[in-house]
Coordinates of C-alpha atoms in Angstrom, one line a residue:
M1 CA 0.0 0.0 0.0
A2 CA 2.8 2.4 0.9
S3 CA 4.6 1.8 -2.5
L4 CA 1.2 2.0 -4.3
D5 CA 0.6 5.4 -2.8
R6 CA 4.1 6.7 -3.7
N7 CA 3.6 6.0 -7.5
I8 CA 0.0 7.1 -7.5
V9 CA 1.0 10.5 -6.1
L10 CA 3.9 10.8 -8.5
I11 CA 1.7 10.0 -11.6
A12 CA -1.0 12.5 -10.4
L13 CA 1.4 15.5 -9.5
P14 CA 0.8 17.4 -12.8
T15 CA -3.0 17.2 -12.2
I16 CA -2.7 18.1 -8.6
A17 CA -0.6 21.1 -9.6
L18 CA -3.3 22.4 -12.0
D19 CA -6.3 21.7 -9.7
L20 CA -4.9 23.2 -6.4
H21 CA -2.9 26.0 -8.3
T22 CA 0.1 25.1 -6.2
S23 CA 3.5 26.8 -6.5
F24 CA 6.5 24.9 -7.8
F25 CA 8.0 25.0 -4.4
T26 CA 4.8 23.5 -2.8
L27 CA 4.6 20.8 -5.4
V28 CA 8.2 19.7 -4.7
W29 CA 7.5 19.5 -1.0
I30 CA 4.3 17.4 -1.4
V31 CA 6.8 14.8 -2.7
L32 CA 9.8 15.6 -0.3
V33 CA 8.0 15.8 2.9
Y34 CA 6.8 12.2 2.6
W35 CA 10.4 11.0 2.3
L36 CA 11.9 13.4 4.8
V37 CA 9.5 12.5 7.6
T38 CA 9.8 8.9 7.1
A39 CA 13.6 9.1 7.1
S40 CA 13.6 11.2 10.2
V41 CA 11.5 8.9 12.4
L42 CA 12.3 5.4 11.0
L43 CA 15.1 4.7 13.4
N44 CA 13.2 5.7 16.4
F45 CA 10.3 3.6 15.2
G46 CA 12.7 0.7 14.7
R47 CA 13.9 1.2 18.2
L48 CA 10.2 1.3 19.4
S49 CA 9.4 -1.9 17.7
D50 CA 12.3 -3.6 19.4
M51 CA 11.0 -2.3 22.8
F52 CA 7.2 -2.9 22.3
G53 CA 6.9 -5.4 19.5
R54 CA 7.2 -5.2 15.8
V55 CA 3.9 -6.6 14.9
K56 CA 2.1 -4.3 17.2
L57 CA 3.5 -1.1 15.7
Y58 CA 3.3 -2.7 12.2
N59 CA -0.4 -2.8 12.7
M60 CA -0.5 0.7 14.1
G61 CA 1.2 1.8 10.8
F62 CA -1.5 0.5 8.7
A63 CA -4.2 2.3 10.7
L64 CA -2.2 5.7 10.7
F65 CA -1.5 5.5 7.0
T66 CA -5.2 4.9 6.3
L67 CA -6.1 7.9 8.4
G68 CA -3.6 10.1 6.5
S69 CA -5.0 9.0 3.2
G70 CA -8.4 9.9 4.0
L71 CA -7.3 13.4 5.1
C72 CA -5.2 13.9 1.9
S73 CA -8.4 13.3 -0.1
I74 CA -10.0 16.2 1.4
S75 CA -7.2 18.7 1.1
Q76 CA -8.2 22.1 -0.3
T77 CA -4.7 23.6 -0.7
G78 CA -1.2 22.3 -1.4
E79 CA -0.2 23.3 2.1
Q80 CA -2.9 21.2 3.5
L81 CA -1.9 18.3 1.4
I82 CA 1.7 18.6 2.7
L83 CA 0.4 18.4 6.3
F84 CA -1.7 15.3 5.7
R85 CA 1.2 13.7 3.9
I86 CA 3.1 13.9 7.0
I87 CA 0.5 11.8 8.8
Q88 CA 0.8 9.3 5.9
A89 CA 4.6 9.4 6.2
L90 CA 4.4 8.5 9.9
G91 CA 2.2 5.4 9.1
A92 CA 4.5 4.4 6.4
A93 CA 7.6 4.7 8.7
F94 CA 5.9 2.1 11.0
L95 CA 5.5 -0.2 8.0
F96 CA 8.8 0.3 6.5
S97 CA 10.8 -0.1 9.8
N98 CA 9.2 -3.4 10.6
S99 CA 8.5 -5.2 7.4
A100 CA 11.9 -6.7 6.7
A101 CA 12.6 -7.3 10.4
I102 CA 9.4 -9.4 10.8
I103 CA 10.3 -11.4 7.7
T104 CA 13.8 -12.0 8.9
D105 CA 12.6 -13.1 12.3
T106 CA 10.2 -15.6 10.6
F107 CA 12.4 -17.3 8.0
A108 CA 15.6 -19.4 8.4
E109 CA 18.8 -18.0 6.9
N110 CA 18.8 -20.3 4.0
E111 CA 15.3 -18.9 2.9
R112 CA 15.6 -15.4 4.0
A113 CA 16.6 -13.8 0.7
K114 CA 13.9 -15.5 -1.2
A115 CA 11.3 -14.3 1.5
L116 CA 12.7 -10.8 1.2
G117 CA 12.5 -11.1 -2.7
L118 CA 8.9 -12.1 -2.4
N119 CA 8.3 -9.2 -0.1
Q120 CA 10.0 -6.9 -2.7
T121 CA 7.6 -8.4 -5.3
S122 CA 4.6 -7.4 -3.3
I123 CA 6.1 -3.8 -3.1
V124 CA 6.6 -3.8 -6.8
V125 CA 3.1 -5.1 -7.5
G126 CA 1.9 -2.1 -5.5
S127 CA 4.1 0.0 -7.7
V128 CA 2.5 -1.4 -10.9
I129 CA -1.0 -0.9 -9.6
G130 CA -0.1 2.6 -8.6
L131 CA 1.2 3.4 -12.0
V132 CA -1.8 2.2 -14.0
F133 CA -4.7 2.4 -11.5
G134 CA -3.4 5.8 -10.3
G135 CA -3.3 6.9 -13.9
F136 CA -6.8 5.7 -14.5
L137 CA -8.2 7.3 -11.4
T138 CA -6.6 10.6 -12.0
S139 CA -7.7 10.6 -15.7
Y140 CA -11.4 9.7 -15.0
L141 CA -12.2 10.4 -11.4
G142 CA -9.8 13.2 -10.3
W143 CA -6.6 13.1 -8.2
R144 CA -8.6 12.9 -4.9
S145 CA -9.7 9.3 -5.8
I146 CA -5.9 8.2 -5.6
F147 CA -6.2 8.5 -1.9
W148 CA -9.9 7.0 -1.6
V149 CA -8.3 3.6 -2.8
N150 CA -6.2 3.4 0.4
L151 CA -9.1 3.4 2.7
P152 CA -10.7 -0.1 1.9
I153 CA -7.1 -1.6 1.5
G154 CA -5.9 0.1 4.7
I155 CA -9.0 -1.1 6.8
F156 CA -8.5 -4.7 5.5
A157 CA -4.8 -4.7 6.0
T158 CA -5.2 -3.4 9.6
I159 CA -7.6 -6.2 10.4
W160 CA -5.7 -8.9 8.6
S161 CA -2.3 -8.1 10.1
Y162 CA -3.9 -8.1 13.5
A163 CA -5.4 -11.5 13.0
K164 CA -2.5 -13.1 11.3
L165 CA 0.8 -11.9 12.4
R166 CA 2.5 -13.2 15.6
E167 CA 5.4 -11.6 17.5
L168 CA 8.5 -13.6 17.1
G169 CA 11.2 -10.8 17.8
V170 CA 13.0 -10.4 21.0
I171 CA 11.5 -7.6 23.2
R172 CA 14.0 -5.2 24.7
K173 CA 13.2 -2.3 27.1
E174 CA 15.2 0.7 26.1
K175 CA 15.1 4.4 26.4
I176 CA 14.2 6.7 23.4
D177 CA 17.2 8.9 22.2
W178 CA 15.3 12.2 21.8
L179 CA 18.5 14.3 21.3
G180 CA 19.7 11.9 18.7
N181 CA 16.4 12.1 16.9
T182 CA 16.1 15.8 17.1
T183 CA 19.7 16.5 15.7
F184 CA 19.2 13.8 12.9
A185 CA 15.8 15.2 11.8
G186 CA 16.9 18.8 12.1
G187 CA 20.1 18.2 10.1
L188 CA 18.4 16.5 7.2
S189 CA 15.6 19.1 7.1
M190 CA 18.0 22.0 7.0
I191 CA 20.1 20.4 4.2
L192 CA 17.1 19.6 2.1
L193 CA 15.5 23.0 2.9
G194 CA 18.8 24.6 1.6
L195 CA 18.8 22.7 -1.5
T196 CA 15.3 23.5 -2.4
L197 CA 15.6 27.1 -1.5
A198 CA 18.7 27.2 -3.7
T199 CA 16.6 25.7 -6.5
F200 CA 13.9 28.4 -6.1
K201 CA 16.2 31.3 -5.3
I202 CA 13.9 32.4 -2.5
I203 CA 16.8 33.6 -0.3
N204 CA 20.5 34.8 -1.0
P205 CA 23.3 32.4 -1.5
Y206 CA 24.7 33.4 2.0
E207 CA 21.5 32.3 3.8
I208 CA 21.3 29.2 1.6
S209 CA 24.9 28.2 2.6
L210 CA 24.1 28.9 6.3
S211 CA 21.2 26.4 6.1
I212 CA 23.3 23.7 4.6
I213 CA 26.2 24.2 6.8
G214 CA 23.9 24.3 9.8
G215 CA 22.3 20.9 8.6
F216 CA 25.7 19.2 8.4
S217 CA 26.7 20.7 11.7
L218 CA 23.7 19.1 13.3
L219 CA 24.5 15.7 11.7
V220 CA 28.1 16.0 13.0
L221 CA 26.6 16.7 16.5
F222 CA 24.3 13.8 16.0
I223 CA 27.3 11.4 15.4
I224 CA 29.1 12.8 18.5
T225 CA 26.0 12.3 20.6
E226 CA 25.3 8.8 19.3
K227 CA 28.9 7.7 20.5
K228 CA 28.2 9.0 24.1
V229 CA 24.6 7.9 25.0
S230 CA 24.1 4.5 26.4
R231 CA 21.2 3.5 24.0
P232 CA 21.8 5.5 20.8
M233 CA 19.0 5.8 18.2
F234 CA 21.7 5.1 15.5
D235 CA 23.6 2.1 16.7
L236 CA 27.0 3.1 15.4
S237 CA 28.5 -0.3 16.6
L238 CA 26.6 -2.0 13.7
F239 CA 28.9 -0.2 11.3
K240 CA 31.8 -2.1 12.5
I241 CA 30.3 -5.0 10.5
R242 CA 31.7 -4.8 7.0
L243 CA 28.7 -6.5 5.3
F244 CA 26.3 -4.2 7.2
T245 CA 28.3 -0.9 6.2
G246 CA 29.0 -1.7 2.6
G247 CA 25.4 -2.9 2.0
N248 CA 23.9 0.3 3.4
I249 CA 26.3 2.5 1.5
A250 CA 25.4 0.7 -1.7
I251 CA 21.7 1.2 -0.8
F252 CA 22.1 4.9 -0.2
L253 CA 23.9 5.5 -3.5
N254 CA 21.5 3.3 -5.4
A255 CA 18.5 5.4 -3.9
L256 CA 20.3 8.6 -4.8
A257 CA 20.6 7.4 -8.4
R258 CA 17.1 6.3 -8.9
G259 CA 14.9 8.2 -6.3
S260 CA 13.7 10.8 -8.6
F261 CA 13.4 8.5 -11.8
T262 CA 9.5 8.0 -11.7
L263 CA 8.9 11.6 -10.9
I264 CA 11.1 12.9 -13.9
M265 CA 9.6 10.3 -16.3
S266 CA 6.1 11.2 -15.3
F267 CA 6.7 14.8 -16.1
Y268 CA 8.5 14.0 -19.3
L269 CA 5.7 11.6 -20.5
Q270 CA 2.9 14.1 -19.5
G271 CA 5.0 17.1 -20.6
P272 CA 4.9 19.5 -23.6
S273 CA 6.5 17.1 -26.1
M274 CA 4.8 13.7 -25.3
K275 CA 1.6 15.1 -23.8
L276 CA 0.4 11.7 -22.6
S277 CA -2.6 11.2 -20.2
S278 CA -1.9 10.1 -16.6
L279 CA -3.1 6.6 -17.6
D280 CA -0.9 6.4 -20.6
A281 CA 2.2 7.7 -18.7
G282 CA 1.5 4.9 -16.1
I283 CA 1.4 2.2 -18.7
Y284 CA 4.7 3.5 -20.2
L285 CA 6.5 2.9 -16.8
I286 CA 5.1 -0.6 -16.2
P287 CA 8.2 -2.3 -17.6
V288 CA 10.3 -1.0 -14.7
S289 CA 8.1 -2.6 -12.1
I290 CA 7.3 -5.8 -13.9
A291 CA 11.2 -6.4 -14.4
L292 CA 11.7 -5.7 -10.8
A293 CA 9.0 -8.0 -9.8
V294 CA 10.3 -10.9 -11.8
F295 CA 13.9 -10.6 -11.0
A296 CA 13.7 -9.8 -7.2
P297 CA 12.5 -13.3 -6.1
V298 CA 14.6 -15.1 -8.6
S299 CA 17.7 -13.3 -7.5
G300 CA 16.8 -14.0 -3.8
W301 CA 16.3 -17.7 -4.4
L302 CA 19.6 -18.0 -6.3
Y303 CA 21.4 -16.1 -3.5
D304 CA 19.8 -18.4 -0.9
K305 CA 20.9 -21.5 -2.8
Y306 CA 24.3 -20.6 -4.2
K307 CA 25.4 -17.3 -2.2
L308 CA 26.3 -15.7 -5.5
R309 CA 27.9 -12.5 -4.2
F310 CA 28.3 -11.0 -7.7
F311 CA 24.5 -10.6 -8.0
T312 CA 24.5 -7.2 -6.2
S313 CA 27.2 -5.7 -8.4
A314 CA 25.7 -7.2 -11.6
G315 CA 22.4 -5.6 -10.8
L316 CA 23.8 -2.2 -10.2
L317 CA 25.7 -2.4 -13.6
V318 CA 22.5 -3.4 -15.5
S319 CA 20.6 -0.5 -14.0
A320 CA 23.6 1.9 -14.9
L321 CA 23.4 0.7 -18.4
G322 CA 19.7 1.4 -18.6
F323 CA 20.2 5.0 -17.4
F324 CA 23.0 5.4 -20.0
I325 CA 20.6 4.5 -22.7
L326 CA 18.0 6.9 -21.4
T327 CA 20.4 9.9 -21.8
R328 CA 19.5 9.5 -25.6
I329 CA 15.8 10.0 -25.0
G330 CA 14.2 12.1 -27.7
V331 CA 11.5 14.8 -27.9
T332 CA 9.0 11.9 -28.4
I333 CA 9.5 8.2 -27.9
S334 CA 7.4 5.2 -28.5
F335 CA 6.5 2.6 -25.9
Y336 CA 8.5 0.0 -27.7
E337 CA 11.6 2.3 -28.0
V338 CA 11.7 2.9 -24.1
V339 CA 10.9 -0.8 -23.0
M340 CA 14.5 -2.0 -23.1
P341 CA 16.2 0.6 -20.8
L342 CA 13.2 0.5 -18.5
V343 CA 13.4 -3.2 -18.3
M344 CA 17.2 -3.0 -17.6
I345 CA 16.7 -0.5 -14.8
G346 CA 13.9 -2.5 -13.2
A347 CA 15.8 -5.8 -13.6
G348 CA 18.9 -4.3 -12.1
M349 CA 17.2 -3.2 -9.1
G350 CA 15.7 -6.6 -8.6
I351 CA 18.9 -8.4 -9.0
F352 CA 20.5 -6.1 -6.5
A353 CA 17.9 -5.7 -3.8
S354 CA 17.1 -9.1 -2.5
P355 CA 20.7 -10.4 -1.9
N356 CA 21.9 -7.0 -0.7
R357 CA 19.0 -6.7 2.0
A358 CA 19.4 -10.4 3.0
S359 CA 23.3 -10.0 3.5
I360 CA 22.7 -6.8 5.7
M361 CA 19.9 -8.5 7.9
T362 CA 21.8 -11.6 8.3
S363 CA 25.0 -9.8 9.4
V364 CA 23.6 -8.4 12.5
P365 CA 22.5 -10.0 15.8
S366 CA 18.8 -11.1 16.0
S367 CA 18.0 -8.6 18.6
R368 CA 19.2 -5.7 16.5
R369 CA 17.2 -6.5 13.4
G370 CA 14.5 -4.0 14.1
V371 CA 17.1 -1.2 14.3
S372 CA 19.0 -2.7 11.4
A373 CA 15.9 -2.7 9.2
G374 CA 15.3 0.9 10.3
I375 CA 18.8 2.1 9.4
S376 CA 18.6 0.4 5.9
T377 CA 15.3 1.8 5.1
T378 CA 16.4 5.3 6.4
F379 CA 19.3 5.2 3.9
V380 CA 16.8 4.6 1.2
M381 CA 14.5 7.4 2.2
I382 CA 17.4 9.9 2.6
G383 CA 18.7 8.7 -0.8
N384 CA 15.3 9.3 -2.4
S385 CA 14.9 12.7 -0.6
F386 CA 18.3 14.1 -1.7
S387 CA 17.7 12.6 -5.3
I388 CA 14.6 14.8 -5.7
G389 CA 16.2 17.8 -4.3
L390 CA 19.4 17.4 -6.4
V391 CA 17.4 16.7 -9.6
F392 CA 15.5 20.0 -9.3
L393 CA 18.6 21.9 -8.4
I394 CA 20.3 20.6 -11.5
M395 CA 17.4 21.2 -13.8
T396 CA 16.8 24.8 -12.7
N397 CA 20.5 25.4 -13.5
I398 CA 19.8 24.3 -17.1
I399 CA 16.4 25.9 -17.7
S400 CA 15.1 29.0 -15.9
L401 CA 13.1 28.8 -12.8
H402 CA 10.0 30.4 -14.4
T403 CA 10.1 27.9 -17.3
A404 CA 10.5 25.1 -14.8
E405 CA 7.5 26.3 -12.9
Q406 CA 5.5 26.3 -16.2
L407 CA 6.8 22.8 -17.3
F408 CA 6.0 21.1 -13.9
S409 CA 2.7 22.8 -13.2
G410 CA 1.4 21.8 -16.7
S411 CA 0.8 25.4 -17.9
F412 CA 3.6 25.5 -20.4
Q413 CA 2.4 25.6 -24.0
P414 CA 5.1 25.7 -26.8
T415 CA 4.8 28.5 -29.2
S416 CA 6.2 26.4 -32.0
S417 CA 5.8 22.9 -33.2
V418 CA 7.6 20.4 -31.1
A419 CA 8.2 18.3 -34.1
I420 CA 10.2 21.2 -35.6
S421 CA 12.0 22.0 -32.3
N422 CA 11.4 24.4 -29.4
P423 CA 14.3 25.8 -27.6
I424 CA 12.6 25.5 -24.2
V425 CA 11.6 21.9 -24.7
D426 CA 15.2 21.1 -26.1
K427 CA 16.6 22.6 -22.8
F428 CA 14.1 20.6 -20.7
L429 CA 15.3 17.4 -22.5
S430 CA 18.9 18.3 -22.0
S431 CA 18.3 18.7 -18.3
I432 CA 16.7 15.2 -18.3
H433 CA 19.6 13.7 -20.2
F434 CA 22.1 15.1 -17.7
V435 CA 19.9 13.9 -14.7
F436 CA 20.0 10.4 -16.2
F437 CA 23.8 10.6 -16.9
V438 CA 24.4 11.6 -13.2
S439 CA 22.0 8.7 -12.1
A440 CA 24.1 6.2 -14.3
I441 CA 27.3 7.4 -12.6
M442 CA 26.0 7.1 -9.0
M443 CA 24.7 3.7 -9.8
L444 CA 28.2 2.6 -11.1
A445 CA 29.7 4.4 -7.9
S446 CA 27.5 2.2 -5.8
I447 CA 29.3 -1.0 -7.1
I448 CA 32.4 0.0 -5.1
P449 CA 31.0 -0.5 -1.6
S450 CA 29.0 -3.6 -2.7
V451 CA 32.3 -5.2 -3.8
I452 CA 34.6 -4.4 -1.1
R453 CA 32.4 -5.4 1.8
W454 CA 33.0 -9.0 0.9
N455 CA 36.6 -8.8 1.7
G456 CA 35.8 -9.6 5.5
T457 CA 33.1 -9.6 8.1
A458 CA 34.2 -6.8 10.2
Y459 CA 36.6 -3.8 10.3

């Protein structure tokens, strides 16, 4: 449900922008706030799950996410939608921080990667449904209907998880690290705020620099604090485990590379050159999710059986090649022309994800799996957040801010035929090409920590 909602919102953003008359800045934060809030609270929610039970808080996550979805559907302004997305994000954080830990508790080591791969498949199925069903709902029933769909699913999931799941993890009573959580959330927020303010040139460069420097300072303070408290939110001792550290660095770089992919493709497909409907744009993006759904469980099963370590690096390489191909994307492109690179990106993600997550979860003591799952998912969320912030910063340095606002709000109308060429559309495409090139480079960079972690089990 959480992944379904993520893609539904991305595919509906152009429509939301037109209906609510949101500013470009507000539109970006409708997306960013979900990732930022989830990343900020995940670790403490992982700690809470270790203290009070993973299943109990997992069930709470379903209920809270459902409530947030209902509130999002009645939003009257972009600012209200941002506020209600925060409630959704809190529910999603309970789900994300407990899912992998519950599965790891349940399955033996020789079945764990396959189980996590099947879990990844369920996430991808949600993504596929989100793209197609979200496009259909947005096109025919309006953007508010994309949140209605979560209500029956959420109610059923809350009841089903309460009835079927049983607590298998080890319960540990610990104190909440409030100082660590405050400095961590504050640091991330200030850096992301600085990036987006730089994108929109709302304040001067000096104030932007202060925001970013202040954010990094808070993160440094966070690390210092975590080394001194008896029960830290961010268990730095886990980073002495080479498999854990290398796997999480690879996850972060992977998320940084692909976090903005669906968002950028949605705006390209519904933009001034392609002019597709929300439904057609969703259909165009299906190959990514289907490839991921096919390869994730297969990769997990092969890793369980043969412990093929090169899978993680191979997956990253395949995705990188897909991004390199997309750097040649034209003013218009047919579905058949875009299938191959999209399949490569999705397949690469699937090949990488299951073995990488299994190696991380298996490398830590069973009593720390809740925190471990929270840390790994936090790296994903941080990577996705910064990916979106960096992409808009890159694009607004290639095209003007005014043009970007028109393009992303759906109000831009080319004055000349796109078939002949339009300078603004050409710059828009150039910015997309550059974004995909940067994504490919970051995907290749993530191979380095993925490889060197196998040289030993601890630093």
